[in-house]
Short mmCIF file of C-alpha atoms in Angstrom, two decimals:
data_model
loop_
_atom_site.label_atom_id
_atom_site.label_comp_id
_atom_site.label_asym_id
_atom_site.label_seq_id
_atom_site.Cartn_x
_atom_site.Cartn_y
_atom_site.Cartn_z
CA UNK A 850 -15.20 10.14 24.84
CA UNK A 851 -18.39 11.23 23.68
CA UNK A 852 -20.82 9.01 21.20
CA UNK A 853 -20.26 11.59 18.17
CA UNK A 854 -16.50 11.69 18.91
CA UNK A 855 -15.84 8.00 19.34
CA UNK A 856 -17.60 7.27 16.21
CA UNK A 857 -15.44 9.78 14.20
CA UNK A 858 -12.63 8.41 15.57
CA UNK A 859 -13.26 5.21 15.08
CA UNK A 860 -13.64 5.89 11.18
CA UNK A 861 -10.60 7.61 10.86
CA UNK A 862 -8.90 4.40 12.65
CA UNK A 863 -10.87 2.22 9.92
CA UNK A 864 -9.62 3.90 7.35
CA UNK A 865 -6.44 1.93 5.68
CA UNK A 866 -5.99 0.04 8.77
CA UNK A 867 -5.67 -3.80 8.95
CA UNK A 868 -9.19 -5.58 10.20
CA UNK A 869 -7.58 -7.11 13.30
CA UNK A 870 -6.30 -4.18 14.25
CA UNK A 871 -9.56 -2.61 14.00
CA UNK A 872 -10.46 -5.04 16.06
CA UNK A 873 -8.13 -4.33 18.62
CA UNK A 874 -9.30 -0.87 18.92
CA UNK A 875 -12.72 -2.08 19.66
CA UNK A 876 -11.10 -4.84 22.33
CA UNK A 877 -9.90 -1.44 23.83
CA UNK A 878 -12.43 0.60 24.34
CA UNK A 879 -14.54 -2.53 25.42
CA UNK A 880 -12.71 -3.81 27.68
CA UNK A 881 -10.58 -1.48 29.37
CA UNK A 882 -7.93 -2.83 31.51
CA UNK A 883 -9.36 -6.72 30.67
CA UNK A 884 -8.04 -6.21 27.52
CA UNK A 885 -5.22 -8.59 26.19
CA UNK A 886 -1.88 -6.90 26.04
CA UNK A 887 -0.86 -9.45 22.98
CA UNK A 888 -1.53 -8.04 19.39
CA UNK A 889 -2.67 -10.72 16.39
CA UNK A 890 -2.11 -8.01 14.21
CA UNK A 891 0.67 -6.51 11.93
CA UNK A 892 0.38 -2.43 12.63
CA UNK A 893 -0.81 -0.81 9.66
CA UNK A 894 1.27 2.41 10.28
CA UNK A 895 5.02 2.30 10.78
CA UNK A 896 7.54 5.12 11.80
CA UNK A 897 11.20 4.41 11.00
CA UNK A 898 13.44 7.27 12.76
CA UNK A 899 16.08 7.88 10.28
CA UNK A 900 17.69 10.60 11.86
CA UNK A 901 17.84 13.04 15.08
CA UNK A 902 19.80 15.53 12.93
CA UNK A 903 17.81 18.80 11.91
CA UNK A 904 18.69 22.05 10.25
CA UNK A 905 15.93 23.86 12.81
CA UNK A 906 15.91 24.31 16.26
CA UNK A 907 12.32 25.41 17.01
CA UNK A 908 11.69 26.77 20.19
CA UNK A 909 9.09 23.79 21.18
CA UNK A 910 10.73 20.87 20.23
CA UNK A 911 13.81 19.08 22.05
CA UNK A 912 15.98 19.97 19.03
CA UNK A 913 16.67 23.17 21.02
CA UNK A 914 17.38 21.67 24.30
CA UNK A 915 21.47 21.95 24.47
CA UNK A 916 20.92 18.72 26.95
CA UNK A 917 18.82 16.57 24.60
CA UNK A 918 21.25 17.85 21.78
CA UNK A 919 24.20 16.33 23.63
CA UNK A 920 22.59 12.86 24.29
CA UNK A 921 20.21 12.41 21.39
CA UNK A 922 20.40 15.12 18.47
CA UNK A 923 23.20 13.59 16.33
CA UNK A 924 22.20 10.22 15.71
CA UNK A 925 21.91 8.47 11.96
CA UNK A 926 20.26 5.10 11.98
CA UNK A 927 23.42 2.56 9.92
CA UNK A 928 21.60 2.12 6.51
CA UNK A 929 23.14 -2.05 7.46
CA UNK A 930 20.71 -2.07 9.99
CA UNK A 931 17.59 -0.32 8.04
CA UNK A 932 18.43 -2.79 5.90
CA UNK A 933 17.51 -5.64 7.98
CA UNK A 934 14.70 -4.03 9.51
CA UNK A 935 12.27 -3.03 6.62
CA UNK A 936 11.60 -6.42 4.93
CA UNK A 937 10.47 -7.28 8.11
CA UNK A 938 7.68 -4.60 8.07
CA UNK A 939 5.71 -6.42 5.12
CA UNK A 940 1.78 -6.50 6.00
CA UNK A 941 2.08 -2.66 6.79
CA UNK A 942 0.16 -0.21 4.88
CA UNK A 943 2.00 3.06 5.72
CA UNK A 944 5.46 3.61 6.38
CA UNK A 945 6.69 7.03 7.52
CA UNK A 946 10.26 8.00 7.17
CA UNK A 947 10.36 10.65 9.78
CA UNK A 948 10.33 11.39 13.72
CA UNK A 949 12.83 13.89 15.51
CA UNK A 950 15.26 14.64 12.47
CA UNK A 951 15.15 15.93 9.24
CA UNK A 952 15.09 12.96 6.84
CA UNK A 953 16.13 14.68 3.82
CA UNK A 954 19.52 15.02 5.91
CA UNK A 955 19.38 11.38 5.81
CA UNK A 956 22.44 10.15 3.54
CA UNK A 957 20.87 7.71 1.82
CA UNK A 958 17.46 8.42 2.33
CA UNK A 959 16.43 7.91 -1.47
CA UNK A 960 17.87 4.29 -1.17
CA UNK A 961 15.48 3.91 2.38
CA UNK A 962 12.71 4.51 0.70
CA UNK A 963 13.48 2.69 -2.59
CA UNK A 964 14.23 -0.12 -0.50
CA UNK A 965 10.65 0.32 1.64
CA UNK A 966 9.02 0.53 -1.53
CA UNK A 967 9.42 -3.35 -2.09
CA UNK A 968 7.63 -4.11 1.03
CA UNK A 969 5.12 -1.04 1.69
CA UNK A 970 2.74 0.29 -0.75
CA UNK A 971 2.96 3.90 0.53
CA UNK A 972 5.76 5.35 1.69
CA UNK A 973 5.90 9.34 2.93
CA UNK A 974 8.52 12.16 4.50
CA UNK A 975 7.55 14.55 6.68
CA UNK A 976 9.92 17.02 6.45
CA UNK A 977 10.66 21.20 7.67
CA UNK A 978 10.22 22.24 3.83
CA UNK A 979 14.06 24.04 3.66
CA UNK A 980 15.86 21.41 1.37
CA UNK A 981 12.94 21.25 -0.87
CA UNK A 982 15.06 21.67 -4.45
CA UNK A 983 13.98 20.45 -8.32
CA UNK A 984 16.74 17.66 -7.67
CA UNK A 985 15.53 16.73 -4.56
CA UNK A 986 11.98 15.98 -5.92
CA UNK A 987 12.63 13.89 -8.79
CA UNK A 988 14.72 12.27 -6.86
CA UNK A 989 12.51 11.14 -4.43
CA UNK A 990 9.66 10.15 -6.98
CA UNK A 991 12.35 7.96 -9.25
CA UNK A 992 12.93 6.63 -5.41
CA UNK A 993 9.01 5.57 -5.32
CA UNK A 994 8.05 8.62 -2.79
CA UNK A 995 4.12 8.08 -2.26
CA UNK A 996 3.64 11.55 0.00
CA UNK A 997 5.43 14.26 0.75
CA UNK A 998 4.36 16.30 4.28
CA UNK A 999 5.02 19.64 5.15
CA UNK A 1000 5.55 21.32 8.77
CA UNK A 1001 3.60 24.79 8.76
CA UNK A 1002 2.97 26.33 12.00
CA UNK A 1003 1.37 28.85 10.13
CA UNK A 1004 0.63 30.87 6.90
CA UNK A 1005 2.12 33.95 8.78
CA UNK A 1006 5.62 34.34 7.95
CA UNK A 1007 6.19 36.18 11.34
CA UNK A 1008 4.73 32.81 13.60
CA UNK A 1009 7.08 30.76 11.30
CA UNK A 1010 10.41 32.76 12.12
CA UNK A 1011 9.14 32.65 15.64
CA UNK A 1012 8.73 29.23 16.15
CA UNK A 1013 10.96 27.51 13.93
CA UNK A 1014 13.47 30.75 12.74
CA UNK A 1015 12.30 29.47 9.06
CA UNK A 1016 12.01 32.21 6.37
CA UNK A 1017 8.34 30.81 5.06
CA UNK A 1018 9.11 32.50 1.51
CA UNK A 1019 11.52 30.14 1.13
CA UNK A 1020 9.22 26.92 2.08
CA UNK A 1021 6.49 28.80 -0.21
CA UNK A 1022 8.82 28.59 -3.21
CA UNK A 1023 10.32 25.43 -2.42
CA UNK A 1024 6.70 24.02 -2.54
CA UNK A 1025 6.12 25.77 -5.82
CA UNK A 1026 9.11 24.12 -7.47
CA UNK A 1027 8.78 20.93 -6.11
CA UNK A 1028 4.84 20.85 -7.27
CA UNK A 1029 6.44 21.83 -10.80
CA UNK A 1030 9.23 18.44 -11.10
CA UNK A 1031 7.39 15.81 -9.76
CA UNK A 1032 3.63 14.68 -8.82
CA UNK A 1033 3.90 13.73 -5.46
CA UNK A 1034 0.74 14.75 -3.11
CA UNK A 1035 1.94 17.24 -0.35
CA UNK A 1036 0.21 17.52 3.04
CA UNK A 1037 0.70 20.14 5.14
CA UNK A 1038 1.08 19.49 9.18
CA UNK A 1039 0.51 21.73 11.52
CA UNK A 1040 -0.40 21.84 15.38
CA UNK A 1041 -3.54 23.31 17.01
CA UNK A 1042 -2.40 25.42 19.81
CA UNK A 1043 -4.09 28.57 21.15
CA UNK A 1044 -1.33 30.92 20.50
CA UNK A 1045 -1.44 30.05 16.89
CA UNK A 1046 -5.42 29.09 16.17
CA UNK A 1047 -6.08 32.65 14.83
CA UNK A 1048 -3.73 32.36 11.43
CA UNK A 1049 -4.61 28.37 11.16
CA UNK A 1050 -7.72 29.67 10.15
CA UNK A 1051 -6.01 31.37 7.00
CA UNK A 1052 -3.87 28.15 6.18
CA UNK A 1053 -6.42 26.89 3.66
CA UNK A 1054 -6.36 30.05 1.54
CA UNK A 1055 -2.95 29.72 1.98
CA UNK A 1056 -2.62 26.42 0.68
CA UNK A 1057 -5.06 26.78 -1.80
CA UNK A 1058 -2.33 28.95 -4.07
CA UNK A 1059 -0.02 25.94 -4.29
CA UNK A 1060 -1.35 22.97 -6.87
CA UNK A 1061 1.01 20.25 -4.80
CA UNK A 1062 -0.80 20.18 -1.68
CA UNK A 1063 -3.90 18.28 -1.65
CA UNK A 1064 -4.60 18.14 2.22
CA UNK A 1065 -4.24 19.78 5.60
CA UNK A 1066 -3.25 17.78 8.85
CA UNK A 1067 -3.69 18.95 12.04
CA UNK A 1068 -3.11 17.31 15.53
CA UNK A 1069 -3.57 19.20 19.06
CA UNK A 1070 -0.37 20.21 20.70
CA UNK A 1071 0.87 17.48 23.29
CA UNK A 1072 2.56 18.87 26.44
CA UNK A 1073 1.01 20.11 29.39
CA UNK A 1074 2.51 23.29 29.54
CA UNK A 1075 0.82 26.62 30.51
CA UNK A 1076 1.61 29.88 28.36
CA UNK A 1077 4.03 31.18 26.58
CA UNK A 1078 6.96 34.20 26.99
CA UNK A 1079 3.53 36.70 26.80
CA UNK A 1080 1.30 34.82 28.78
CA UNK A 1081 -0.45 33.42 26.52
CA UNK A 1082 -2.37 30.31 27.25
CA UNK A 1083 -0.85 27.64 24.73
CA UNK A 1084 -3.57 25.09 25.17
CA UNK A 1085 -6.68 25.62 23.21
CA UNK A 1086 -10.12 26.16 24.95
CA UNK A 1087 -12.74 23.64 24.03
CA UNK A 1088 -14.82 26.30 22.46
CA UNK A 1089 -12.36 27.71 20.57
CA UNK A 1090 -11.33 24.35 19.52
CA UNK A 1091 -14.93 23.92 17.93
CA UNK A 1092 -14.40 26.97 16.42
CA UNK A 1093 -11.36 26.42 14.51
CA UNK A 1094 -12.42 23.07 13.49
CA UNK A 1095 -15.76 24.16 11.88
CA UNK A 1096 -13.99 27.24 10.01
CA UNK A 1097 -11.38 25.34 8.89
CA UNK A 1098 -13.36 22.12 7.76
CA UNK A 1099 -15.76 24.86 5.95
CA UNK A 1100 -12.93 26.23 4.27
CA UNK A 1101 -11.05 22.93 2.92
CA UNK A 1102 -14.04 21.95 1.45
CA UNK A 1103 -14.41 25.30 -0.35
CA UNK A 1104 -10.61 25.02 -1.78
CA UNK A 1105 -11.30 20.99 -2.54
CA UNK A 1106 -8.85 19.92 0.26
CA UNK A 1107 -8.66 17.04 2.40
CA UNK A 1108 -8.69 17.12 5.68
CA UNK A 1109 -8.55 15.54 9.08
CA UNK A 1110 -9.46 18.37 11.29
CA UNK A 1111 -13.00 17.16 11.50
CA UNK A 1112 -12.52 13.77 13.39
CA UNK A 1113 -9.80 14.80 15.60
CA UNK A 1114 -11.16 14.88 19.69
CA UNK A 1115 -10.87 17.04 22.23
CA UNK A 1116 -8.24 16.46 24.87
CA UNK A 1117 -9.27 13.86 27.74
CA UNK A 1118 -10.44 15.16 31.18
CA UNK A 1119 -8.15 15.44 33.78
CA UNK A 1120 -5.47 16.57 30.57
CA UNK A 1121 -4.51 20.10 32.01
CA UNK A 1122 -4.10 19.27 35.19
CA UNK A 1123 -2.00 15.72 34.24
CA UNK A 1124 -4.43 13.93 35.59
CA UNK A 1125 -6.14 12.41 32.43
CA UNK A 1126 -7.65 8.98 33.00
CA UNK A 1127 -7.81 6.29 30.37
CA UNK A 1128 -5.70 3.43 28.31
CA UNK A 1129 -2.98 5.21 26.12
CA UNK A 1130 -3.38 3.10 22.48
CA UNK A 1131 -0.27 4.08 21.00
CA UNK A 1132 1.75 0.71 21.95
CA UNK A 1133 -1.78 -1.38 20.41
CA UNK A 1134 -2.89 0.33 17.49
CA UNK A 1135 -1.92 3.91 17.12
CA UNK A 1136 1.54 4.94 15.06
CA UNK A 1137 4.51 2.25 15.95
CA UNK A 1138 7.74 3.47 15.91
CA UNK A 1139 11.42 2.11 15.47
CA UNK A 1140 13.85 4.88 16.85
CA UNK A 1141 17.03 5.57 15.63
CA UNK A 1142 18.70 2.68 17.51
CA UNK A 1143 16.77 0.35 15.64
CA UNK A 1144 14.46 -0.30 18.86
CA UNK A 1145 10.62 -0.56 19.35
CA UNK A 1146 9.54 3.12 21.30
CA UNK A 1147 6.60 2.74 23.28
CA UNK A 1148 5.09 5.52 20.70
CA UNK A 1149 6.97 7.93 18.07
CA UNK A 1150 6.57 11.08 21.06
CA UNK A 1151 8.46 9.06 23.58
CA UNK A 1152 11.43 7.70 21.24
CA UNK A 1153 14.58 7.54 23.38
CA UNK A 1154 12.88 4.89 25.44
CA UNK A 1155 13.44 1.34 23.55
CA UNK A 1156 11.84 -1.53 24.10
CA UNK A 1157 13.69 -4.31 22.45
CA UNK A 1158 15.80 -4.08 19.48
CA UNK A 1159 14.05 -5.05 15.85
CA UNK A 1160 17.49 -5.43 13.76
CA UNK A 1161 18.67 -7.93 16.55
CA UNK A 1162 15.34 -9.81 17.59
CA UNK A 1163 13.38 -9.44 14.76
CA UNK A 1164 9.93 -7.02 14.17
CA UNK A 1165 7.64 -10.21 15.39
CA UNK A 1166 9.63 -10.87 18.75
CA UNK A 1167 10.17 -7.49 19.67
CA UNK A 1168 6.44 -6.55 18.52
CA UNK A 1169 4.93 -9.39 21.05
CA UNK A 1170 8.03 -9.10 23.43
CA UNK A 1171 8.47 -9.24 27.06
CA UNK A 1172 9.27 -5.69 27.22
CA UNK A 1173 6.19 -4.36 24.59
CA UNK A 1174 3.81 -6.69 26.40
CA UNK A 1175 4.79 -5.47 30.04
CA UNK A 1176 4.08 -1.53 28.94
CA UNK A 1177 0.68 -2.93 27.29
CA UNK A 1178 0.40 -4.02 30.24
CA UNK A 1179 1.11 -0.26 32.03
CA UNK A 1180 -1.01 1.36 29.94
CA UNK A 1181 -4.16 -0.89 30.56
CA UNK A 1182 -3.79 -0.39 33.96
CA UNK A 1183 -3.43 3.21 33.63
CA UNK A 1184 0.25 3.01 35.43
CA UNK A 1185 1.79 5.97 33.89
CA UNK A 1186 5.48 7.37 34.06
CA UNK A 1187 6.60 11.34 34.27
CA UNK A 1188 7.03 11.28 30.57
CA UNK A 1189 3.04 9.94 29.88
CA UNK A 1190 2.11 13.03 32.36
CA UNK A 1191 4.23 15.92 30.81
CA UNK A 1192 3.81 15.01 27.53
CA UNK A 1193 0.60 13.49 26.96
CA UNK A 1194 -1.45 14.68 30.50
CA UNK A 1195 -1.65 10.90 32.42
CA UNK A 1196 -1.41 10.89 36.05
CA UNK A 1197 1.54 9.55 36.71
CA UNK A 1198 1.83 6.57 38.99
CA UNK A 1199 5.14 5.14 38.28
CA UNK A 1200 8.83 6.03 38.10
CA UNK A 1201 11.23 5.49 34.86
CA UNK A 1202 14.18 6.97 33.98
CA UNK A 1203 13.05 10.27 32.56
CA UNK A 1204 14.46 11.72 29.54
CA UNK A 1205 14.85 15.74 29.19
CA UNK A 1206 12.10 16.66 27.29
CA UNK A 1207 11.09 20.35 25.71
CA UNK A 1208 7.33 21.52 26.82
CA UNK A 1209 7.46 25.30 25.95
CA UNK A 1210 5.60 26.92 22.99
CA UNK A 1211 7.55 30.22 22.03
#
């Protein structure tokens, strides 16, 4: 990683995160592979899986693999076991109520977050937009709701149906009427991918027409894959990257939105090719996640893979566990499975039991 880069990164990470795990960043990049694999600090940022169910079955994600369905895609976490979990999550920051699933399909997802409230300061959803209703949104602000995000692929209703088979008039006006019965912030999240880059450049205008959302998050698309059904490249080029990133930056700050696409990096060396070099951070300081189960996932992208169960052994033992410490120790040494090079672009140099995982962009 560049100077420039590192530094904006870097500030982003400082930004409502916990000193020590600042610090732990720092130990990171540092030290490399000397590096502890214990963490002093509580994570700032905590993903609770509520639910694998969803109401979409977009064409990239593993909601629309038939053999992912039949192990993984109709799973509720037992509110009994949420229960014991979240008062153990004191000392974070930011809890998220979302992974694979819909949360608003979530049965008694305005008592999870009512509950988190008591521990957590803020408390968000990130959700497809679909069951967005008047009800629903005073609902979740009596329930303490601190954010509300929003999956857009796109401001072009034809990219939406393609990718997700969502009618984007219908998220449009569910955004309207939820801006007009409560006051939560919305923040839109979308995915940089080449295929796509030409209409994110027309999502602030976009958003700009609805009061409710007050920022735009973007992330590069994981997944090494190649093109899609036209042969289009799906991974962004560098330069078009810059692009994007200086139009759209330009453009927020014309509308008076917030946004992240400024400090984001470019993807590794190596990434295209899965043979990107370096110490993943997720399982140190990045976004920790509990999966549906109830156990700790190495990182919220790989969460059928648990490593230690929180309800059972507590967040603390599970957090600094055998298991948690011995992939630390993985990822400081750069030992990477098949999942860490399909997904994320690691060479791979070990074997786990894979999981079927969905890499196309359609």
């Amino acid at each position: 990683m560049n100077p420039i880069s590192f530094a904006k990164n870097l500030l982003t990470r400082v930004k409502g995160r916990n000193p020590l795990e600042v610090a732990k960043f720092l130990e990171l990049e540092l030290l490399g592979k000397h590096a502890s694999s214990y963490c002093l600090h509580h994570p700032s940022h905590t993903l609770i899986e509520l639910t694998t169910r969803c109401n979409l079955r977009c064409g990239y994600c593993n909601q629309s693999d038939k053999t992912w369905q039949k192990e993984f895609g109709h799973q509720d976490m037992p509110f009994e076991m949420y229960q014991k979990i979240v008062p153990q999550l004191k000392g974070s920051k930011v809890l998220l109520l979302y992974n694979i699933g819909e949360p608003l399909l979530y049965k008694e997802i305005y008592q999870a977050i009512a509950l988190a409230k008591k521990f957590i300061p803020d408390v968000r959803l990130t959700s497809n937009g679909l069951l967005w209703t008047p009800e629903v949104a005073k609902k979740l602000q009596e329930a303490g709701l601190t954010q509300m995000n929003v999956s857009i692929d796109s401001p072009d209703p034809e990219v939406m149906q393609r990718n997700r088979g969502a009618d984007l008039s219908v998220i449009e006006e569910n955004i309207r009427q939820f801006g007009g019965s409560c006051n939560i912030p919305v923040e839109t999240w979308s995915v940089i991918n080449n295929i796509d880059a030409g209409s994110l450049e027309r999502l602030p205008e976009w958003a700009s027409q609805f009061p409710a959302i007050k920022s735009l998050y973007f992330q590069l698309q994981n997944g090494v894959d190649s093109c899609n059904e036209a042969g289009i490249p799906a991974l962004i080029s560098p330069e078009r990257f810059a692009e994007l990133q200086s139009r759209v930056a330009e453009r927020c700050a014309y509308f008076g939105l917030k946004t992240n696409i400024a400090a984001i990096p470019f993807y590794a060396d190596g990434y295209h090719q899965r043979q990107a070099k370096g110490i993943c951070k997720a399982p140190f300081t990045q976004l920790v996640a509990i999966n549906v189960k109830g156990e700790l996932a190495p990182c919220c992208s790989f969460a059928t893979h648990g490593l230690g169960n929180v309800a059972e052994l507590g967040f603390k033992s599970t957090w600094n566990g055998n298991a948690m410490r011995e992939w630390r120790k993985d990822m400081l040494n750069e030992n990477y499975c098949e999942y860490c090079s399909n997904w994320c672009g690691y060479k791979q140099s070990k074997s786990i039991t894979s999981i079927p995982i969905k890499l196309e962009v359609r």
